[in-house]
Amino acid sequence: MKYIINVMLMLLIAISAIAMPLEASAQGTQTESLSLHINDAQVEDWLGRESRLQHPVMDGLEKRDASTLHFYFSREYGQRAEAVIATAQKAREKNLRFLPPETLDDVNIYLIGNINMYFDALDSRGRAPNWAAGLTILRDGVILIRLAPNGTAKIEPEMTLAHELNHVALRRFAQNNEFPHWFYEGLAMTATDDWNINRAESLAKAAMAGQLLDLKGIDEAFGKVGTIVDLAYAESAHFVSWLAKEHGDDAVKKLISDVATGTPFDKAFAGAFGRSPDAAFALWHQNMSRGENLLASIFSHDGLFFMISVFAAFGLMAALWRKSTIRKARMNAMNQDISENVLPSNLRSFGPFRS
């Protein structure tokens, strides 16, 4: 029975890989601690300065260099920061899937308890929203990651680091050429395997209710708060991952390269994937509506609870059956005559075997 349960669990994991095709970061109503980036116009509005800075811009920070990245952190968060820094090489390697290594050189990363401490130090008008786990200042190549004390909040700074590095690398490679917001986020999540059960649940519910956002709606959702933001991230991740799965990584690289050399995004997209972004999204939407939403729904909280309950019921039945079998065997043994020869010599004259 134990073997059967293990096989069933392995089957569950295998189905999970089918339902979530990514291959190999909120308060209120949001289920995730998310990240965002600010573009050139926002840099001018928030900071009102040139992009050249002398790092660190804050006093009293420790500094560590790791894998061509420069980290700055508060001493009070030293242990947590060191744990994040230890993942730098792995985070960097993930982003080499679609982008060249030179795009990840000399990135300045601040690991701090409050992202807005960075803007306070620069007397900036800008402020990061409370739900932001990470923020990338694209033109400066600066990443701000919010740390939390151990054991509190659903913040995964290691995943945020990998995600934000992708934003910096894509901006550096493309320079001033632009990608839609959904592609920025979708590429980052695809490259860094940023998929989880909450994203699957958000996507499954919207697909089954016929409430998936279109590409324009996804980009508009990133400026809002609540569950619609969760859905925007989930759709971006799943759609870009689907593109890579259907057409291969080289097609995604071609899109990025063509945009970097000045080709408008829509034209570069059609050249890489053979159809417009809207047409490709419609095909993805059709696939979602036809079958994948059913598989994804299995991995909603309710679906998982049901499956775990079924496994638990089988496990309980197996345990009760085994317990009953053992009890019967013991009862039968009590009624059997025990030969004196099978007893140790020191027990042959003890109790009922005494001569």
mmCIF file of C-alpha atoms in Angstrom:
data_model
loop_
_atom_site.group_PDB
_atom_site.id
_atom_site.type_symbol
_atom_site.label_atom_id
_atom_site.label_comp_id
_atom_site.label_asym_id
_atom_site.label_seq_id
_atom_site.Cartn_x
_atom_site.Cartn_y
_atom_site.Cartn_z
ATOM 1 C CA MET A 1 0.000 0.000 0.000
ATOM 2 C CA LYS A 2 2.886 2.373 0.785
ATOM 3 C CA TYR A 3 4.232 1.697 -2.704
ATOM 4 C CA ILE A 4 0.839 2.509 -4.251
ATOM 5 C CA ILE A 5 0.618 5.821 -2.356
ATOM 6 C CA ASN A 6 4.123 6.786 -3.504
ATOM 7 C CA VAL A 7 3.209 6.014 -7.105
ATOM 8 C CA MET A 8 0.064 8.151 -6.811
ATOM 9 C CA LEU A 9 2.108 11.047 -5.422
ATOM 10 C CA MET A 10 4.601 10.721 -8.287
ATOM 11 C CA LEU A 11 1.681 10.776 -10.728
ATOM 12 C CA LEU A 12 0.417 13.968 -9.088
ATOM 13 C CA ILE A 13 3.813 15.611 -9.603
ATOM 14 C CA ALA A 14 3.884 14.485 -13.226
ATOM 15 C CA ILE A 15 0.447 15.992 -13.891
ATOM 16 C CA SER A 16 1.685 19.223 -12.270
ATOM 17 C CA ALA A 17 4.414 19.496 -14.890
ATOM 18 C CA ILE A 18 1.764 19.227 -17.638
ATOM 19 C CA ALA A 19 -0.564 21.785 -16.073
ATOM 20 C CA MET A 20 2.161 24.396 -15.594
ATOM 21 C CA PRO A 21 4.285 24.587 -18.739
ATOM 22 C CA LEU A 22 7.037 26.894 -17.472
ATOM 23 C CA GLU A 23 10.278 25.161 -18.316
ATOM 24 C CA ALA A 24 13.049 25.715 -16.844
ATOM 25 C CA SER A 25 7.824 37.709 -6.406
ATOM 26 C CA ALA A 26 0.983 41.852 -1.692
ATOM 27 C CA GLN A 27 -0.883 43.098 0.708
ATOM 28 C CA GLY A 28 -4.668 43.573 0.692
ATOM 29 C CA THR A 29 -6.411 41.290 -1.752
ATOM 30 C CA GLN A 30 -3.275 40.272 -3.611
ATOM 31 C CA THR A 31 -1.837 36.813 -2.960
ATOM 32 C CA GLU A 32 1.732 37.571 -4.047
ATOM 33 C CA SER A 33 4.537 39.947 -3.146
ATOM 34 C CA LEU A 34 5.130 41.411 -6.568
ATOM 35 C CA SER A 35 7.773 43.493 -8.283
ATOM 36 C CA LEU A 36 7.700 46.396 -10.688
ATOM 37 C CA HIS A 37 10.022 48.575 -12.709
ATOM 38 C CA ILE A 38 10.103 52.292 -13.450
ATOM 39 C CA ASN A 39 10.814 53.582 -16.939
ATOM 40 C CA ASP A 40 12.821 56.598 -18.091
ATOM 41 C CA ALA A 41 9.920 59.033 -17.766
ATOM 42 C CA GLN A 42 9.342 57.929 -14.194
ATOM 43 C CA VAL A 43 13.048 58.282 -13.411
ATOM 44 C CA GLU A 44 12.893 61.919 -14.497
ATOM 45 C CA ASP A 45 9.657 62.497 -12.565
ATOM 46 C CA TRP A 46 10.729 60.666 -9.414
ATOM 47 C CA LEU A 47 14.408 61.489 -9.270
ATOM 48 C CA GLY A 48 14.836 64.520 -11.533
ATOM 49 C CA ARG A 49 18.507 63.809 -12.230
ATOM 50 C CA GLU A 50 20.996 62.125 -14.485
ATOM 51 C CA SER A 51 21.286 58.360 -14.221
ATOM 52 C CA ARG A 52 24.925 58.366 -13.035
ATOM 53 C CA LEU A 53 25.198 57.735 -9.312
ATOM 54 C CA GLN A 54 27.919 57.004 -6.808
ATOM 55 C CA HIS A 55 26.943 53.775 -5.029
ATOM 56 C CA PRO A 56 25.932 53.208 -2.357
ATOM 57 C CA VAL A 57 23.693 56.231 -2.142
ATOM 58 C CA MET A 58 22.903 55.439 1.516
ATOM 59 C CA ASP A 59 25.286 55.645 4.468
ATOM 60 C CA GLY A 60 26.127 52.730 6.739
ATOM 61 C CA LEU A 61 25.565 49.896 4.273
ATOM 62 C CA GLU A 62 27.692 46.783 3.951
ATOM 63 C CA LYS A 63 28.916 45.804 0.490
ATOM 64 C CA ARG A 64 29.421 42.385 -1.121
ATOM 65 C CA ASP A 65 30.370 41.524 -4.696
ATOM 66 C CA ALA A 66 29.132 38.263 -6.191
ATOM 67 C CA SER A 67 28.932 37.048 -9.812
ATOM 68 C CA THR A 68 29.521 40.508 -11.376
ATOM 69 C CA LEU A 69 26.786 41.923 -9.100
ATOM 70 C CA HIS A 70 27.258 44.553 -6.379
ATOM 71 C CA PHE A 71 25.126 44.122 -3.242
ATOM 72 C CA TYR A 72 24.480 46.716 -0.518
ATOM 73 C CA PHE A 73 22.573 45.886 2.660
ATOM 74 C CA SER A 74 21.800 47.046 6.183
ATOM 75 C CA ARG A 75 23.680 45.327 8.989
ATOM 76 C CA GLU A 76 20.449 44.516 10.781
ATOM 77 C CA TYR A 77 19.488 42.363 7.792
ATOM 78 C CA GLY A 78 22.963 40.938 7.330
ATOM 79 C CA GLN A 79 22.108 37.272 7.769
ATOM 80 C CA ARG A 80 19.097 37.462 5.476
ATOM 81 C CA ALA A 81 21.022 39.469 2.908
ATOM 82 C CA GLU A 82 23.894 36.975 2.852
ATOM 83 C CA ALA A 83 21.400 34.201 2.111
ATOM 84 C CA VAL A 84 20.151 36.145 -0.907
ATOM 85 C CA ILE A 85 23.673 36.930 -2.099
ATOM 86 C CA ALA A 86 24.505 33.230 -1.974
ATOM 87 C CA THR A 87 21.947 32.691 -4.776
ATOM 88 C CA ALA A 88 23.505 35.336 -7.069
ATOM 89 C CA GLN A 89 25.275 32.910 -9.372
ATOM 90 C CA LYS A 90 22.188 30.755 -9.816
ATOM 91 C CA ALA A 91 20.009 33.816 -10.457
ATOM 92 C CA ARG A 92 22.484 35.074 -13.039
ATOM 93 C CA GLU A 93 22.665 31.732 -14.838
ATOM 94 C CA LYS A 94 18.875 31.522 -15.167
ATOM 95 C CA ASN A 95 18.799 34.793 -17.052
ATOM 96 C CA LEU A 96 21.386 33.619 -19.564
ATOM 97 C CA ARG A 97 18.659 31.465 -21.116
ATOM 98 C CA PHE A 98 17.554 34.354 -23.341
ATOM 99 C CA LEU A 99 20.103 37.134 -22.791
ATOM 100 C CA PRO A 100 23.917 37.438 -23.116
ATOM 101 C CA PRO A 101 26.140 37.529 -20.008
ATOM 102 C CA GLU A 102 27.428 41.078 -20.510
ATOM 103 C CA THR A 103 23.929 42.417 -19.816
ATOM 104 C CA LEU A 104 24.336 41.304 -16.199
ATOM 105 C CA ASP A 105 27.660 43.000 -15.442
ATOM 106 C CA ASP A 106 27.937 45.682 -12.734
ATOM 107 C CA VAL A 107 24.350 45.645 -11.489
ATOM 108 C CA ASN A 108 23.827 47.503 -8.191
ATOM 109 C CA ILE A 109 21.419 45.746 -5.836
ATOM 110 C CA TYR A 110 20.097 47.115 -2.547
ATOM 111 C CA LEU A 111 18.762 44.630 0.021
ATOM 112 C CA ILE A 112 16.890 46.780 2.516
ATOM 113 C CA GLY A 113 13.950 46.598 4.885
ATOM 114 C CA ASN A 114 12.071 49.410 3.124
ATOM 115 C CA ILE A 115 12.477 50.148 -0.579
ATOM 116 C CA ASN A 116 11.643 53.816 -0.038
ATOM 117 C CA MET A 117 14.778 54.272 2.065
ATOM 118 C CA TYR A 118 16.579 54.476 -1.274
ATOM 119 C CA PHE A 119 14.354 57.302 -2.517
ATOM 120 C CA ASP A 120 14.580 59.097 0.846
ATOM 121 C CA ALA A 121 18.370 59.116 0.539
ATOM 122 C CA LEU A 122 18.052 60.831 -2.867
ATOM 123 C CA ASP A 123 15.323 63.273 -1.749
ATOM 124 C CA SER A 124 13.124 61.763 -4.421
ATOM 125 C CA ARG A 125 9.447 62.494 -4.982
ATOM 126 C CA GLY A 126 8.839 58.886 -5.973
ATOM 127 C CA ARG A 127 7.549 56.203 -3.654
ATOM 128 C CA ALA A 128 7.227 52.473 -4.163
ATOM 129 C CA PRO A 129 3.821 50.934 -3.341
ATOM 130 C CA ASN A 130 3.551 48.972 -0.099
ATOM 131 C CA TRP A 131 2.997 45.677 -1.928
ATOM 132 C CA ALA A 132 6.232 45.876 -3.932
ATOM 133 C CA ALA A 133 8.769 43.203 -3.009
ATOM 134 C CA GLY A 134 11.217 44.514 -5.589
ATOM 135 C CA LEU A 135 11.686 47.480 -7.875
ATOM 136 C CA THR A 136 14.021 47.990 -10.827
ATOM 137 C CA ILE A 137 15.167 51.406 -12.006
ATOM 138 C CA LEU A 138 15.795 50.365 -15.588
ATOM 139 C CA ARG A 139 17.909 53.269 -16.825
ATOM 140 C CA ASP A 140 20.205 53.135 -13.780
ATOM 141 C CA GLY A 141 20.544 49.360 -13.673
ATOM 142 C CA VAL A 142 19.595 49.503 -9.983
ATOM 143 C CA ILE A 143 17.547 46.848 -8.197
ATOM 144 C CA LEU A 144 15.823 47.451 -4.858
ATOM 145 C CA ILE A 145 14.678 44.368 -2.927
ATOM 146 C CA ARG A 146 12.655 44.502 0.260
ATOM 147 C CA LEU A 147 13.763 42.134 2.996
ATOM 148 C CA ALA A 148 11.634 40.944 5.885
ATOM 149 C CA PRO A 149 12.671 39.418 9.219
ATOM 150 C CA ASN A 150 12.970 35.640 9.160
ATOM 151 C CA GLY A 151 9.669 33.836 9.475
ATOM 152 C CA THR A 152 7.462 36.752 8.443
ATOM 153 C CA ALA A 153 5.623 37.767 5.261
ATOM 154 C CA LYS A 154 5.374 35.945 1.965
ATOM 155 C CA ILE A 155 8.444 37.608 0.470
ATOM 156 C CA GLU A 156 10.922 35.550 -1.521
ATOM 157 C CA PRO A 157 13.895 37.862 -2.118
ATOM 158 C CA GLU A 158 15.890 35.132 -3.860
ATOM 159 C CA MET A 159 13.210 34.781 -6.532
ATOM 160 C CA THR A 160 12.825 38.562 -6.672
ATOM 161 C CA LEU A 161 16.559 38.910 -7.349
ATOM 162 C CA ALA A 162 16.448 36.593 -10.354
ATOM 163 C CA HIS A 163 13.274 38.263 -11.646
ATOM 164 C CA GLU A 164 14.615 41.821 -11.373
ATOM 165 C CA LEU A 165 17.931 40.858 -12.970
ATOM 166 C CA ASN A 166 15.993 39.856 -16.060
ATOM 167 C CA HIS A 167 14.455 43.332 -16.294
ATOM 168 C CA VAL A 168 17.897 44.949 -16.111
ATOM 169 C CA ALA A 169 19.390 42.556 -18.665
ATOM 170 C CA LEU A 170 16.538 43.019 -21.163
ATOM 171 C CA ARG A 171 16.699 46.817 -20.881
ATOM 172 C CA ARG A 172 20.471 46.845 -21.372
ATOM 173 C CA PHE A 173 20.253 44.568 -24.391
ATOM 174 C CA ALA A 174 17.389 46.468 -26.023
ATOM 175 C CA GLN A 175 18.677 49.906 -24.903
ATOM 176 C CA ASN A 176 15.972 52.480 -25.695
ATOM 177 C CA ASN A 177 13.859 50.110 -27.791
ATOM 178 C CA GLU A 178 10.636 49.178 -26.029
ATOM 179 C CA PHE A 179 8.775 45.992 -25.138
ATOM 180 C CA PRO A 180 5.213 45.883 -23.778
ATOM 181 C CA HIS A 181 4.939 45.443 -20.038
ATOM 182 C CA TRP A 182 3.418 41.986 -20.387
ATOM 183 C CA PHE A 183 6.503 40.801 -22.269
ATOM 184 C CA TYR A 184 8.891 42.258 -19.673
ATOM 185 C CA GLU A 185 7.111 40.388 -16.877
ATOM 186 C CA GLY A 186 6.370 37.242 -18.857
ATOM 187 C CA LEU A 187 9.974 36.841 -19.993
ATOM 188 C CA ALA A 188 11.283 37.373 -16.454
ATOM 189 C CA MET A 189 8.962 34.731 -15.005
ATOM 190 C CA THR A 190 9.654 32.279 -17.815
ATOM 191 C CA ALA A 191 13.435 32.637 -17.519
ATOM 192 C CA THR A 192 13.437 32.309 -13.715
ATOM 193 C CA ASP A 193 10.775 29.582 -13.317
ATOM 194 C CA ASP A 194 8.613 32.030 -11.370
ATOM 195 C CA TRP A 195 5.421 29.963 -11.255
ATOM 196 C CA ASN A 196 3.489 28.744 -8.242
ATOM 197 C CA ILE A 197 0.145 27.391 -7.129
ATOM 198 C CA ASN A 198 -1.335 30.878 -6.601
ATOM 199 C CA ARG A 199 -0.625 31.870 -10.199
ATOM 200 C CA ALA A 200 -2.104 28.570 -11.427
ATOM 201 C CA GLU A 201 -5.233 29.115 -9.351
ATOM 202 C CA SER A 202 -5.643 32.708 -10.536
ATOM 203 C CA LEU A 203 -5.286 31.643 -14.165
ATOM 204 C CA ALA A 204 -7.590 28.625 -13.818
ATOM 205 C CA LYS A 205 -10.420 30.583 -12.199
ATOM 206 C CA ALA A 206 -10.292 33.335 -14.839
ATOM 207 C CA ALA A 207 -10.164 30.803 -17.693
ATOM 208 C CA MET A 208 -13.128 28.807 -16.399
ATOM 209 C CA ALA A 209 -15.134 32.002 -15.793
ATOM 210 C CA GLY A 210 -14.289 33.397 -19.237
ATOM 211 C CA GLN A 211 -12.579 36.418 -17.659
ATOM 212 C CA LEU A 212 -9.071 36.231 -19.085
ATOM 213 C CA LEU A 213 -7.579 39.636 -19.913
ATOM 214 C CA ASP A 214 -6.468 40.478 -23.452
ATOM 215 C CA LEU A 215 -2.954 41.838 -24.034
ATOM 216 C CA LYS A 216 -4.053 45.459 -23.684
ATOM 217 C CA GLY A 217 -5.948 44.589 -20.516
ATOM 218 C CA ILE A 218 -2.869 42.868 -19.072
ATOM 219 C CA ASP A 219 -0.707 45.972 -19.545
ATOM 220 C CA GLU A 220 -3.428 48.182 -18.025
ATOM 221 C CA ALA A 221 -3.755 45.831 -15.035
ATOM 222 C CA PHE A 222 -0.137 46.356 -13.982
ATOM 223 C CA GLY A 223 -1.086 49.893 -12.923
ATOM 224 C CA LYS A 224 -3.789 48.610 -10.566
ATOM 225 C CA VAL A 225 -3.963 46.634 -7.321
ATOM 226 C CA GLY A 226 -5.705 43.496 -6.143
ATOM 227 C CA THR A 227 -6.410 40.173 -7.778
ATOM 228 C CA ILE A 228 -6.367 41.662 -11.271
ATOM 229 C CA VAL A 229 -2.617 42.225 -10.853
ATOM 230 C CA ASP A 230 -2.174 38.573 -9.882
ATOM 231 C CA LEU A 231 -4.008 37.586 -13.048
ATOM 232 C CA ALA A 232 -1.885 39.917 -15.205
ATOM 233 C CA TYR A 233 1.295 38.295 -13.915
ATOM 234 C CA ALA A 234 -0.118 34.792 -14.321
ATOM 235 C CA GLU A 235 -1.251 35.375 -17.904
ATOM 236 C CA SER A 236 2.036 37.034 -18.874
ATOM 237 C CA ALA A 237 4.033 34.145 -17.458
ATOM 238 C CA HIS A 238 1.927 31.428 -19.034
ATOM 239 C CA PHE A 239 1.677 33.123 -22.448
ATOM 240 C CA VAL A 240 5.419 33.807 -22.860
ATOM 241 C CA SER A 241 6.213 30.310 -21.571
ATOM 242 C CA TRP A 242 3.765 28.893 -24.118
ATOM 243 C CA LEU A 243 5.487 30.847 -26.906
ATOM 244 C CA ALA A 244 8.873 29.423 -25.886
ATOM 245 C CA LYS A 245 7.436 25.918 -25.671
ATOM 246 C CA GLU A 246 5.627 26.080 -29.019
ATOM 247 C CA HIS A 247 8.300 27.885 -31.043
ATOM 248 C CA GLY A 248 11.513 27.289 -29.087
ATOM 249 C CA ASP A 249 13.901 29.563 -27.214
ATOM 250 C CA ASP A 250 15.575 30.682 -30.438
ATOM 251 C CA ALA A 251 12.340 32.308 -31.622
ATOM 252 C CA VAL A 252 12.130 34.277 -28.365
ATOM 253 C CA LYS A 253 15.779 35.302 -28.761
ATOM 254 C CA LYS A 254 15.086 36.431 -32.337
ATOM 255 C CA LEU A 255 12.208 38.615 -31.144
ATOM 256 C CA ILE A 256 14.418 40.228 -28.499
ATOM 257 C CA SER A 257 17.304 40.725 -30.912
ATOM 258 C CA ASP A 258 15.128 42.248 -33.648
ATOM 259 C CA VAL A 259 13.536 44.715 -31.228
ATOM 260 C CA ALA A 260 17.006 45.595 -29.898
ATOM 261 C CA THR A 261 18.093 46.553 -33.422
ATOM 262 C CA GLY A 262 15.124 48.881 -33.878
ATOM 263 C CA THR A 263 12.332 46.715 -35.291
ATOM 264 C CA PRO A 264 8.934 47.638 -33.767
ATOM 265 C CA PHE A 265 7.741 44.991 -31.333
ATOM 266 C CA ASP A 266 4.662 43.879 -33.270
ATOM 267 C CA LYS A 267 6.634 43.467 -36.505
ATOM 268 C CA ALA A 268 9.451 41.615 -34.716
ATOM 269 C CA PHE A 269 6.881 39.369 -33.024
ATOM 270 C CA ALA A 270 5.320 38.416 -36.353
ATOM 271 C CA GLY A 271 8.752 37.682 -37.787
ATOM 272 C CA ALA A 272 9.641 35.405 -34.879
ATOM 273 C CA PHE A 273 6.327 33.579 -34.399
ATOM 274 C CA GLY A 274 4.581 33.889 -37.779
ATOM 275 C CA ARG A 275 1.571 35.831 -36.485
ATOM 276 C CA SER A 276 0.767 39.062 -34.661
ATOM 277 C CA PRO A 277 0.814 39.244 -30.852
ATOM 278 C CA ASP A 278 -3.002 39.405 -30.757
ATOM 279 C CA ALA A 279 -3.341 36.395 -33.078
ATOM 280 C CA ALA A 280 -0.865 34.366 -31.036
ATOM 281 C CA PHE A 281 -2.635 35.363 -27.828
ATOM 282 C CA ALA A 282 -5.965 34.296 -29.315
ATOM 283 C CA LEU A 283 -4.503 30.875 -30.075
ATOM 284 C CA TRP A 284 -3.121 30.603 -26.543
ATOM 285 C CA HIS A 285 -6.520 31.659 -25.191
ATOM 286 C CA GLN A 286 -8.214 28.981 -27.288
ATOM 287 C CA ASN A 287 -5.882 26.315 -25.911
ATOM 288 C CA MET A 288 -6.514 27.496 -22.376
ATOM 289 C CA SER A 289 -10.274 27.404 -22.820
ATOM 290 C CA ARG A 290 -10.207 24.002 -24.505
ATOM 291 C CA GLY A 291 -8.233 21.998 -22.015
ATOM 292 C CA GLU A 292 -5.477 23.478 -19.907
ATOM 293 C CA ASN A 293 -7.852 25.301 -17.585
ATOM 294 C CA LEU A 294 -9.189 21.915 -16.488
ATOM 295 C CA LEU A 295 -5.732 20.687 -15.581
ATOM 296 C CA ALA A 296 -4.811 23.992 -13.953
ATOM 297 C CA SER A 297 -7.995 23.872 -11.861
ATOM 298 C CA ILE A 298 -6.749 20.661 -10.275
ATOM 299 C CA PHE A 299 -4.050 22.745 -8.690
ATOM 300 C CA SER A 300 -6.330 25.336 -7.162
ATOM 301 C CA HIS A 301 -6.584 25.294 -3.369
ATOM 302 C CA ASP A 302 -9.928 23.480 -3.539
ATOM 303 C CA GLY A 303 -8.614 20.993 -6.091
ATOM 304 C CA LEU A 304 -5.515 20.197 -4.098
ATOM 305 C CA PHE A 305 -7.529 19.895 -0.896
ATOM 306 C CA PHE A 306 -9.849 17.419 -2.586
ATOM 307 C CA MET A 307 -6.983 15.325 -3.972
ATOM 308 C CA ILE A 308 -5.121 15.336 -0.669
ATOM 309 C CA SER A 309 -8.339 14.335 1.085
ATOM 310 C CA VAL A 310 -8.751 11.393 -1.304
ATOM 311 C CA PHE A 311 -5.170 10.266 -0.711
ATOM 312 C CA ALA A 312 -5.632 10.686 3.038
ATOM 313 C CA ALA A 313 -8.817 8.597 2.926
ATOM 314 C CA PHE A 314 -7.018 5.813 1.069
ATOM 315 C CA GLY A 315 -4.146 6.038 3.540
ATOM 316 C CA LEU A 316 -6.521 5.818 6.511
ATOM 317 C CA MET A 317 -8.339 2.831 5.017
ATOM 318 C CA ALA A 318 -5.006 1.094 4.404
ATOM 319 C CA ALA A 319 -3.868 1.773 7.970
ATOM 320 C CA LEU A 320 -7.127 0.460 9.438
ATOM 321 C CA TRP A 321 -6.982 -2.644 7.227
ATOM 322 C CA ARG A 322 -3.406 -3.339 8.285
ATOM 323 C CA LYS A 323 -4.235 -2.778 11.945
ATOM 324 C CA SER A 324 -7.186 -5.160 11.698
ATOM 325 C CA THR A 325 -5.039 -7.810 9.987
ATOM 326 C CA ILE A 326 -2.363 -7.592 12.676
ATOM 327 C CA ARG A 327 -4.967 -7.837 15.440
ATOM 328 C CA LYS A 328 -6.483 -10.950 13.894
ATOM 329 C CA ALA A 329 -3.074 -12.529 13.512
ATOM 330 C CA ARG A 330 -2.297 -11.874 17.166
ATOM 331 C CA MET A 331 -5.614 -13.345 18.272
ATOM 332 C CA ASN A 332 -4.978 -16.476 16.240
ATOM 333 C CA ALA A 333 -1.502 -16.779 17.684
ATOM 334 C CA MET A 334 -2.866 -16.642 21.233
ATOM 335 C CA ASN A 335 -4.983 -19.741 20.562
ATOM 336 C CA GLN A 336 -2.128 -21.790 19.170
ATOM 337 C CA ASP A 337 -0.070 -24.209 21.222
ATOM 338 C CA ILE A 338 3.532 -23.088 21.586
ATOM 339 C CA SER A 339 6.116 -25.813 21.425
ATOM 340 C CA GLU A 340 8.551 -25.870 24.325
ATOM 341 C CA ASN A 341 11.403 -26.375 21.864
ATOM 342 C CA VAL A 342 10.946 -22.914 20.297
ATOM 343 C CA LEU A 343 11.434 -21.157 23.634
ATOM 344 C CA PRO A 344 14.798 -19.997 25.023
ATOM 345 C CA SER A 345 16.133 -22.422 27.596
ATOM 346 C CA ASN A 346 15.779 -19.904 30.444
ATOM 347 C CA LEU A 347 12.014 -19.657 29.784
ATOM 348 C CA ARG A 348 11.210 -23.323 29.498
ATOM 349 C CA SER A 349 10.585 -23.616 33.275
ATOM 350 C CA PHE A 350 8.713 -20.333 33.603
ATOM 351 C CA GLY A 351 4.966 -19.813 34.047
ATOM 352 C CA PRO A 352 2.852 -22.307 32.081
ATOM 353 C CA PHE A 353 5.972 -24.215 31.010
ATOM 354 C CA ARG A 354 7.062 -24.986 34.567
ATOM 355 C CA SER A 355 7.344 -28.680 35.153
#
